[in-house]
Short mmCIF file of C-alpha atoms and ligand atoms in Angstrom, two decimals:
data_model
loop_
_atom_site.label_atom_id
_atom_site.label_comp_id
_atom_site.label_asym_id
_atom_site.label_seq_id
_atom_site.Cartn_x
_atom_site.Cartn_y
_atom_site.Cartn_z
CA MET R 1 0.00 0.00 0.00
CA PRO R 2 1.60 3.33 -1.00
CA GLN R 3 2.09 6.01 1.65
CA LYS R 4 2.62 8.84 -0.79
CA VAL R 5 1.34 9.25 -4.36
CA VAL R 6 2.39 12.14 -6.60
CA ILE R 7 0.27 12.93 -9.66
CA ILE R 8 1.64 14.98 -12.56
CA GLY R 9 -1.07 17.01 -14.33
CA GLY R 10 -4.08 18.94 -13.07
CA GLY R 11 -6.37 18.17 -16.01
CA ILE R 12 -9.56 16.18 -15.51
CA VAL R 13 -7.72 12.84 -15.50
CA GLY R 14 -5.21 13.99 -12.86
CA VAL R 15 -7.78 15.63 -10.59
CA SER R 16 -10.20 12.69 -10.83
CA THR R 17 -7.36 10.34 -9.86
CA ALA R 18 -6.43 12.64 -6.98
CA TYR R 19 -10.04 12.65 -5.79
CA TYR R 20 -10.46 8.86 -5.68
CA LEU R 21 -6.99 8.25 -4.21
CA SER R 22 -7.56 10.83 -1.50
CA HIS R 23 -10.82 9.14 -0.47
CA HIS R 24 -9.42 5.60 -0.47
CA GLU R 25 -9.68 3.85 2.89
CA SER R 26 -5.92 3.25 2.95
CA ASN R 27 -5.58 7.03 3.25
CA PRO R 28 -2.48 7.70 1.12
CA SER R 29 -1.01 11.18 1.10
CA VAL R 30 -1.71 12.67 -2.35
CA THR R 31 0.16 15.50 -4.08
CA LEU R 32 -0.81 16.97 -7.46
CA ILE R 33 1.76 18.88 -9.53
CA GLU R 34 0.38 21.28 -12.14
CA ALA R 35 2.49 23.49 -14.40
CA SER R 36 -0.07 26.17 -15.38
CA SER R 37 -3.38 26.06 -13.50
CA ILE R 38 -6.07 23.44 -12.82
CA ALA R 39 -7.82 22.55 -16.11
CA SER R 40 -5.64 24.91 -18.14
CA GLY R 41 -5.48 22.45 -21.06
CA ALA R 42 -8.25 20.59 -22.88
CA SER R 43 -9.97 19.83 -19.59
CA GLY R 44 -10.94 23.48 -19.25
CA LYS R 45 -11.78 24.03 -22.91
CA ALA R 46 -13.68 20.90 -23.93
CA GLY R 47 -17.36 20.57 -24.71
CA GLY R 48 -18.19 18.41 -21.71
CA LEU R 49 -20.52 15.91 -23.38
CA LEU R 50 -20.89 12.57 -21.56
CA ALA R 51 -22.15 9.51 -23.41
CA LEU R 52 -23.14 6.21 -21.86
CA ASP R 53 -22.97 3.87 -24.81
CA TRP R 54 -21.16 5.43 -27.76
CA HIS R 55 -17.85 3.73 -27.12
CA GLY R 56 -15.92 0.93 -28.79
CA ASN R 57 -15.18 -2.40 -27.08
CA ASP R 58 -11.94 -1.21 -25.49
CA THR R 59 -13.48 1.64 -23.53
CA ALA R 60 -17.14 0.56 -23.26
CA SER R 61 -16.78 -0.79 -19.73
CA LEU R 62 -14.77 2.25 -18.58
CA ALA R 63 -17.34 4.62 -20.10
CA ARG R 64 -20.29 2.88 -18.42
CA LEU R 65 -18.56 3.12 -15.05
CA SER R 66 -17.54 6.73 -15.64
CA TYR R 67 -20.99 7.85 -16.79
CA GLN R 68 -22.40 6.43 -13.56
CA LEU R 69 -19.69 8.09 -11.45
CA HIS R 70 -20.42 11.47 -13.07
CA ALA R 71 -24.06 11.07 -12.04
CA SER R 72 -23.20 10.11 -8.47
CA LEU R 73 -20.59 12.87 -8.03
CA ALA R 74 -23.18 15.38 -9.28
CA GLU R 75 -25.71 14.01 -6.81
CA GLN R 76 -23.26 13.98 -3.90
CA PHE R 77 -21.77 17.44 -4.43
CA ASN R 78 -24.63 19.40 -6.05
CA GLY R 79 -22.98 19.19 -9.46
CA ARG R 80 -26.11 20.49 -11.17
CA GLU R 81 -25.42 23.90 -9.70
CA ARG R 82 -21.69 23.74 -9.20
CA TRP R 83 -20.61 22.40 -12.59
CA GLY R 84 -23.75 22.46 -14.72
CA TYR R 85 -24.31 18.70 -14.77
CA ARG R 86 -27.51 17.81 -16.60
CA GLU R 87 -28.92 15.13 -18.86
CA LEU R 88 -29.64 16.32 -22.39
CA THR R 89 -30.75 15.21 -25.83
CA THR R 90 -28.11 14.92 -28.54
CA LEU R 91 -28.95 15.41 -32.21
CA GLU R 92 -27.16 15.28 -35.52
CA ILE R 93 -28.35 17.99 -37.90
CA SER R 94 -27.53 18.66 -41.56
CA CYS R 95 -28.12 21.64 -43.81
CA THR R 96 -26.88 23.40 -46.94
CA GLU R 97 -26.12 27.11 -46.60
CA GLY R 98 -28.56 29.20 -48.60
CA LYS R 99 -30.70 26.24 -49.65
CA ALA R 100 -34.06 25.47 -48.06
CA PRO R 101 -34.94 21.79 -47.66
CA SER R 102 -37.61 20.49 -50.03
CA ARG R 103 -39.86 19.25 -47.20
CA HIS R 104 -40.66 20.07 -43.59
CA VAL R 105 -38.28 18.43 -41.11
CA ALA R 106 -39.66 17.49 -37.70
CA GLY R 107 -37.81 17.61 -34.39
CA VAL R 108 -35.71 20.74 -35.00
CA PRO R 109 -35.03 22.65 -31.73
CA ASP R 110 -36.78 26.03 -31.80
CA TRP R 111 -33.53 28.02 -31.51
CA LEU R 112 -32.42 26.88 -34.97
CA ARG R 113 -33.45 28.79 -38.11
CA GLU R 114 -36.76 27.78 -39.56
CA GLY R 115 -36.66 26.14 -42.98
CA VAL R 116 -32.89 25.56 -43.02
CA ILE R 117 -32.24 22.14 -41.47
CA SER R 118 -32.64 19.33 -44.00
CA LYS R 119 -32.08 16.35 -41.69
CA VAL R 120 -32.28 15.61 -37.95
CA GLY R 121 -31.12 12.38 -36.36
CA ASN R 122 -31.31 11.35 -32.72
CA LEU R 123 -27.88 10.42 -31.34
CA GLY R 124 -28.66 10.34 -27.63
CA THR R 125 -31.50 10.76 -25.18
CA THR R 126 -31.55 12.11 -21.63
CA GLN R 127 -30.98 8.49 -20.56
CA SER R 128 -27.75 8.16 -22.53
CA THR R 129 -26.17 11.62 -22.82
CA ALA R 130 -25.40 14.28 -20.23
CA GLN R 131 -23.01 17.20 -19.86
CA VAL R 132 -20.76 19.02 -17.44
CA HIS R 133 -18.89 22.31 -17.56
CA PRO R 134 -15.45 20.68 -17.53
CA ARG R 135 -13.41 23.46 -15.90
CA ARG R 136 -15.95 23.94 -13.14
CA PHE R 137 -16.04 20.15 -12.61
CA CYS R 138 -12.25 20.00 -12.23
CA GLU R 139 -12.11 22.91 -9.79
CA ALA R 140 -14.90 21.45 -7.66
CA ILE R 141 -13.34 17.97 -7.61
CA VAL R 142 -10.04 19.42 -6.38
CA LYS R 143 -11.98 21.09 -3.53
CA GLU R 144 -13.76 17.82 -2.70
CA SER R 145 -10.52 15.82 -2.56
CA LYS R 146 -9.41 14.98 0.97
CA ASN R 147 -6.22 16.70 2.19
CA LEU R 148 -4.92 17.07 -1.36
CA GLU R 149 -1.65 18.98 -1.66
CA VAL R 150 -1.45 20.98 -4.92
CA ILE R 151 1.99 22.16 -6.03
CA MET R 152 2.24 24.69 -8.86
CA GLY R 153 5.38 23.76 -10.77
CA HIS R 154 6.62 22.01 -13.89
CA ALA R 155 7.51 18.33 -13.47
CA SER R 156 10.68 17.97 -15.51
CA LYS R 157 11.49 14.32 -14.81
CA VAL R 158 10.26 11.13 -13.17
CA VAL R 159 13.27 10.14 -11.04
CA LEU R 160 14.08 6.43 -10.65
CA TYR R 161 16.51 4.47 -8.48
CA ASP R 162 19.01 2.16 -10.22
CA ASP R 163 16.56 -0.74 -9.92
CA LYS R 164 13.94 1.35 -11.86
CA LYS R 165 11.82 1.84 -8.75
CA VAL R 166 10.42 5.35 -8.55
CA LYS R 167 12.13 7.85 -6.26
CA GLY R 168 10.01 10.89 -7.01
CA VAL R 169 9.44 13.77 -9.40
CA GLU R 170 11.88 16.54 -10.25
CA VAL R 171 10.05 19.87 -10.29
CA GLU R 172 10.99 23.30 -11.70
CA PHE R 173 9.37 26.41 -10.30
CA ASP R 174 8.77 29.69 -12.17
CA GLY R 175 11.58 32.15 -11.60
CA ILE R 176 13.67 29.76 -9.44
CA ARG R 177 16.81 28.13 -10.85
CA GLU R 178 17.06 25.12 -8.55
CA THR R 179 14.84 22.13 -9.08
CA LYS R 180 13.38 20.12 -6.23
CA ILE R 181 12.66 16.40 -5.97
CA ILE R 182 9.24 15.57 -4.52
CA GLU R 183 9.62 12.03 -3.19
CA ALA R 184 6.92 9.43 -3.79
CA ASP R 185 6.13 5.72 -3.44
CA VAL R 186 4.01 5.90 -6.58
CA VAL R 187 3.94 8.48 -9.39
CA VAL R 188 0.98 8.87 -11.76
CA VAL R 189 1.63 10.69 -15.03
CA ALA R 190 -1.62 12.30 -16.21
CA ALA R 191 -0.08 15.04 -18.31
CA GLY R 192 -2.46 14.73 -21.28
CA PRO R 193 -0.72 15.78 -24.52
CA TRP R 194 2.56 16.38 -22.64
CA THR R 195 2.77 12.79 -21.38
CA SER R 196 5.33 11.51 -23.92
CA ARG R 197 7.73 14.27 -22.85
CA LEU R 198 7.93 12.57 -19.44
CA LEU R 199 7.40 8.99 -20.63
CA PRO R 200 8.83 8.60 -24.15
CA ASN R 201 7.69 4.95 -24.32
CA ILE R 202 4.02 6.01 -24.03
CA PRO R 203 3.05 7.46 -27.41
CA VAL R 204 0.50 10.26 -26.99
CA SER R 205 -0.11 12.37 -30.09
CA THR R 206 -1.65 15.83 -30.15
CA GLN R 207 -4.03 17.90 -32.25
CA ARG R 208 -4.92 21.54 -31.63
CA ALA R 209 -8.60 22.51 -31.54
CA HIS R 210 -10.32 25.89 -31.22
CA SER R 211 -13.56 26.68 -29.47
CA ILE R 212 -15.68 29.63 -28.42
CA THR R 213 -18.27 30.38 -25.79
CA ILE R 214 -21.21 32.63 -26.53
CA SER R 215 -23.80 34.41 -24.45
CA THR R 216 -27.22 34.82 -26.05
CA GLN R 217 -30.20 37.08 -25.30
CA THR R 218 -32.64 34.19 -25.63
CA PRO R 219 -32.13 30.99 -23.63
CA VAL R 220 -31.80 27.83 -25.72
CA SER R 221 -33.03 24.30 -24.99
CA PRO R 222 -30.66 21.53 -23.80
CA HIS R 223 -29.91 19.92 -27.17
CA ALA R 224 -26.29 19.08 -27.98
CA LEU R 225 -25.77 19.28 -31.73
CA PHE R 226 -23.37 17.51 -34.06
CA THR R 227 -23.66 19.46 -37.30
CA ASN R 228 -22.94 18.89 -40.99
CA ILE R 229 -23.11 22.28 -42.69
CA LYS R 230 -22.46 22.37 -46.42
CA LEU R 231 -21.16 25.89 -46.99
CA LYS R 232 -21.69 28.01 -50.11
CA ASN R 233 -17.99 27.59 -51.00
CA GLY R 234 -18.51 23.82 -51.24
CA SER R 235 -16.69 22.87 -48.02
CA LEU R 236 -18.26 20.98 -45.13
CA ALA R 237 -18.18 22.48 -41.62
CA THR R 238 -18.91 20.17 -38.69
CA PRO R 239 -18.91 22.30 -35.54
CA GLU R 240 -20.32 20.78 -32.37
CA ILE R 241 -22.64 22.98 -30.31
CA TYR R 242 -23.26 22.43 -26.60
CA PRO R 243 -25.75 24.70 -24.86
CA ARG R 244 -24.82 24.93 -21.17
CA THR R 245 -26.82 26.26 -18.28
CA ASP R 246 -25.04 29.64 -18.49
CA GLU R 247 -23.55 29.88 -22.01
CA ILE R 248 -23.27 28.14 -25.38
CA TYR R 249 -20.07 26.31 -26.29
CA ALA R 250 -19.03 25.49 -29.87
CA CYS R 251 -15.88 23.84 -31.20
CA GLY R 252 -14.44 23.37 -34.67
CA ASP R 253 -12.10 21.00 -36.48
CA VAL R 254 -8.71 19.80 -35.21
CA GLU R 255 -5.29 20.58 -36.74
CA LYS R 256 -2.58 17.94 -36.63
CA HIS R 257 0.66 19.83 -36.97
CA ALA R 258 0.41 22.75 -34.56
CA PRO R 259 3.48 22.52 -32.26
CA LEU R 260 2.74 21.86 -28.59
CA PRO R 261 4.21 24.58 -26.32
CA LYS R 262 5.86 23.71 -23.00
CA PHE R 263 2.97 25.10 -20.95
CA ALA R 264 -0.81 24.92 -21.40
CA ARG R 265 -0.97 28.62 -20.60
CA ASP R 266 1.13 29.38 -23.73
CA VAL R 267 -1.19 27.66 -26.24
CA LYS R 268 -1.70 30.07 -29.15
CA VAL R 269 -5.22 31.05 -30.15
CA ASP R 270 -5.92 31.80 -33.82
CA GLU R 271 -8.82 34.28 -33.64
CA GLY R 272 -9.61 33.68 -37.31
CA ARG R 273 -10.44 30.05 -36.55
CA CYS R 274 -12.67 31.10 -33.65
CA ARG R 275 -14.55 33.62 -35.80
CA GLN R 276 -15.01 30.94 -38.46
CA ILE R 277 -16.73 28.70 -35.87
CA MET R 278 -19.09 31.60 -35.10
CA LYS R 279 -19.74 32.12 -38.82
CA ASP R 280 -20.46 28.43 -39.38
CA ILE R 281 -22.88 28.05 -36.48
CA SER R 282 -24.63 31.28 -37.51
CA VAL R 283 -25.78 29.40 -40.62
CA VAL R 284 -28.01 27.24 -38.43
CA SER R 285 -29.13 29.73 -35.76
CA GLU R 286 -30.00 33.42 -35.74
CA ILE R 287 -29.94 33.38 -31.93
CA LEU R 288 -26.31 32.27 -32.04
CA GLU R 289 -25.49 34.74 -34.84
CA TYR R 290 -26.60 37.64 -32.64
CA GLY R 291 -24.95 36.20 -29.54
CA GLU R 292 -21.79 37.69 -28.07
CA ILE R 293 -18.53 35.72 -28.11
CA THR R 294 -17.35 35.56 -24.49
CA ALA R 295 -14.21 33.44 -25.00
CA MET R 296 -11.95 32.40 -27.89
CA GLN R 297 -9.70 29.53 -26.89
CA ALA R 298 -7.53 26.66 -28.11
CA CYS R 299 -6.17 23.49 -26.57
CA TYR R 300 -4.56 20.18 -27.50
CA LEU R 301 -6.40 16.90 -27.75
CA PRO R 302 -4.29 14.01 -26.42
CA TYR R 303 -4.82 10.80 -28.37
CA SER R 304 -3.16 7.54 -29.13
CA GLU R 305 -2.30 7.19 -32.81
CA ILE R 306 -1.78 3.48 -32.51
CA GLY R 307 -4.80 3.06 -30.21
CA PRO R 308 -7.02 1.64 -29.04
CA GLY R 309 -8.10 4.17 -26.42
CA PRO R 310 -5.96 5.79 -23.74
CA SER R 311 -3.11 4.20 -21.78
CA VAL R 312 -4.16 3.41 -18.23
CA GLY R 313 -2.01 1.33 -15.89
CA TRP R 314 1.60 0.63 -14.88
CA VAL R 315 4.33 1.92 -17.18
CA PRO R 316 6.53 -0.88 -18.54
CA GLY R 317 10.24 -0.67 -17.64
CA MET R 318 9.59 1.33 -14.45
CA ARG R 319 8.41 0.28 -11.00
CA ASN R 320 5.54 2.13 -9.32
CA VAL R 321 4.99 4.60 -12.15
CA ALA R 322 1.47 4.63 -13.59
CA VAL R 323 0.08 6.53 -16.55
CA ALA R 324 -3.40 7.70 -17.54
CA ALA R 325 -3.29 9.62 -20.80
CA GLY R 326 -4.47 9.78 -24.40
CA HIS R 327 -8.22 9.91 -23.75
CA SER R 328 -8.89 11.55 -27.10
CA CYS R 329 -12.35 13.13 -27.44
CA TRP R 330 -13.74 11.25 -24.41
CA GLY R 331 -11.52 12.42 -21.57
CA ILE R 332 -14.23 14.43 -19.82
CA CYS R 333 -16.60 11.50 -19.97
CA ASN R 334 -14.08 8.84 -18.98
CA ALA R 335 -11.99 10.65 -16.35
CA PRO R 336 -13.86 9.70 -13.15
CA GLY R 337 -13.79 6.02 -14.18
CA THR R 338 -10.10 6.28 -15.01
CA GLY R 339 -9.37 7.84 -11.60
CA LYS R 340 -11.32 5.18 -9.75
CA LEU R 341 -9.71 2.28 -11.63
CA LEU R 342 -6.19 3.66 -11.14
CA THR R 343 -6.94 4.04 -7.44
CA GLU R 344 -7.93 0.36 -7.29
CA LEU R 345 -4.73 -0.62 -9.11
CA ILE R 346 -2.49 1.49 -6.88
CA CYS R 347 -4.16 0.87 -3.50
CA GLU R 348 -5.60 -2.64 -3.94
CA GLY R 349 -3.26 -4.18 -6.49
CA ARG R 350 -5.95 -4.94 -9.07
CA ILE R 351 -8.63 -3.25 -11.14
CA SER R 352 -12.07 -4.60 -10.28
CA SER R 353 -14.78 -2.10 -11.30
CA ALA R 354 -14.36 -2.32 -15.09
CA ASN R 355 -12.46 -4.22 -17.73
CA ILE R 356 -9.70 -2.08 -19.25
CA GLN R 357 -7.22 -4.82 -20.12
CA SER R 358 -6.74 -3.52 -23.65
CA LEU R 359 -5.69 -0.10 -22.33
CA ASP R 360 -2.61 -1.58 -20.61
CA PRO R 361 0.38 0.71 -21.39
CA GLY R 362 2.50 -2.44 -21.82
CA ARG R 363 0.82 -3.02 -25.19
CA TYR R 364 3.27 -0.63 -26.82
CA THR R 365 6.32 -2.63 -25.82
CA ARG R 366 5.08 -6.16 -26.44
C1 LIG M 1 -12.30 20.91 -28.61
C2 LIG M 1 -12.41 19.71 -27.71
C3 LIG M 1 -13.67 19.30 -27.26
C4 LIG M 1 -13.78 18.18 -26.42
N1 LIG M 1 -15.01 17.81 -25.98
C5 LIG M 1 -15.13 16.73 -25.18
C6 LIG M 1 -16.41 16.31 -24.74
O1 LIG M 1 -17.43 16.93 -25.07
N2 LIG M 1 -16.50 15.20 -23.95
C7 LIG M 1 -15.38 14.49 -23.58
O2 LIG M 1 -15.52 13.48 -22.89
N3 LIG M 1 -14.14 14.89 -23.97
C8 LIG M 1 -14.00 15.98 -24.76
N4 LIG M 1 -12.76 16.36 -25.20
C9 LIG M 1 -11.58 15.58 -24.79
C10 LIG M 1 -11.07 16.01 -23.42
O3 LIG M 1 -11.01 17.41 -23.35
C11 LIG M 1 -9.67 15.42 -23.15
O4 LIG M 1 -9.65 14.04 -23.43
C12 LIG M 1 -9.31 15.62 -21.68
O5 LIG M 1 -9.48 16.96 -21.30
C13 LIG M 1 -7.88 15.18 -21.42
O6 LIG M 1 -7.62 15.42 -20.08
P1 LIG M 1 -6.18 15.22 -19.47
O7 LIG M 1 -6.28 15.48 -18.02
O8 LIG M 1 -5.63 13.91 -19.93
O9 LIG M 1 -5.26 16.31 -20.21
P2 LIG M 1 -5.22 17.90 -20.11
O10 LIG M 1 -6.54 18.49 -19.92
O11 LIG M 1 -4.41 18.36 -21.26
O12 LIG M 1 -4.42 18.15 -18.76
C14 LIG M 1 -3.06 17.90 -18.64
C15 LIG M 1 -2.55 18.82 -17.55
O13 LIG M 1 -1.22 18.44 -17.24
C16 LIG M 1 -0.46 19.60 -17.03
N5 LIG M 1 0.93 19.25 -17.31
C17 LIG M 1 1.42 18.78 -18.47
N6 LIG M 1 2.73 18.53 -18.35
C18 LIG M 1 3.06 18.83 -17.08
C19 LIG M 1 4.28 18.79 -16.36
N7 LIG M 1 5.41 18.36 -16.92
N8 LIG M 1 4.27 19.20 -15.06
C20 LIG M 1 3.12 19.63 -14.48
N9 LIG M 1 1.93 19.69 -15.13
C21 LIG M 1 1.91 19.30 -16.41
C22 LIG M 1 -1.03 20.61 -18.02
O14 LIG M 1 -0.72 21.93 -17.64
C23 LIG M 1 -2.51 20.28 -17.97
O15 LIG M 1 -3.18 21.04 -16.99
C24 LIG M 1 -12.62 17.47 -26.03
C25 LIG M 1 -11.37 17.89 -26.47
C26 LIG M 1 -11.25 18.99 -27.30
C27 LIG M 1 -9.88 19.42 -27.75
#
């Protein structure tokens, strides 16, 4: 049983792991190291959609567990108010800019333009899809962790003894030349897109994505939308739109080759891409068109190019170093489950609440 666990990364995967570890009956001391601020990466800039049963075989069991944990955390800590947890309907809509559909289409939410949407499909009901405001979730979960120590600094290295057992984490602090080693019995690397910089044998790739938040005069109904918008110039735009309790969120396409900066706080935002998202979603909704952009932001999606799914478990070639990274577009949904399962692995020696065998990080070295 570990006495002291150090987690690198204060995104949703790191904070969820901190939460479950800190509440484990074995009572380990838990320290979280974050280089920028809690949820400064994708975990603060994601849509926040949760889906019960949209997942492939490798993550289906994790997702079911995690969906349930989201519901119980919301119940336990008033997540409906604190982080905007709610069940919602999810639709796929299609339209062609400037072209009215030939027939009436039923089931279009009333905040979309009349006579524009040519197709509506149901992707999820209030039984199978829900949402959170991801940054608010992360901040609340840090507060609800028991005796969690949060250190603001950049973890530069996982330090091992000669026998590959973990010694601790080397940390750099802003404006201070000397580094410090934070000792640990177990280290968890949950550094999202930065994970391979600490663990080169765990391949996590990155893609940059832009998003905006909008405030509108008229409230809109809780319908998450996956769109297919054929634009006048012939291209297809596929922004996702997530109405939240206090704002509307929309995100656009990902770019593969944008270089990842050292810190989440230094991620560059291309305002042109953000304005394009606004332009695209204005095709489907006048209410959105006349809304006010309240944030333009960008972040990096961590994903595994050689899949399947994220890496969750012990890192091969090291002793007592675990990883949880590469959650792709389902990190918000699957983080509580990931945190709970890692806690079982670290504190009880085996994962029992879900089957994530195929996410074993050792798959890359076999
Ligand atoms: C546009 C967009 C929309 C999305 N929408 C959804 C959605 O609707 N539903 C869903 O389930 N998922 C969604 N996702 C995916 C989700 O956002 C990610 O899978 C998830 O946020 C990854 O969390 P993470 O904790 O692994 O990484 P991150 O959020 O990137 O967090 C990593 C943290 O580690 C810190 N860090 C990194 N290196 C170090 C270091 N050396 N020392 C100290 N700290 C370090 C960083 O500062 C950062 O805070 C979306 C992603 C994008 C890009």
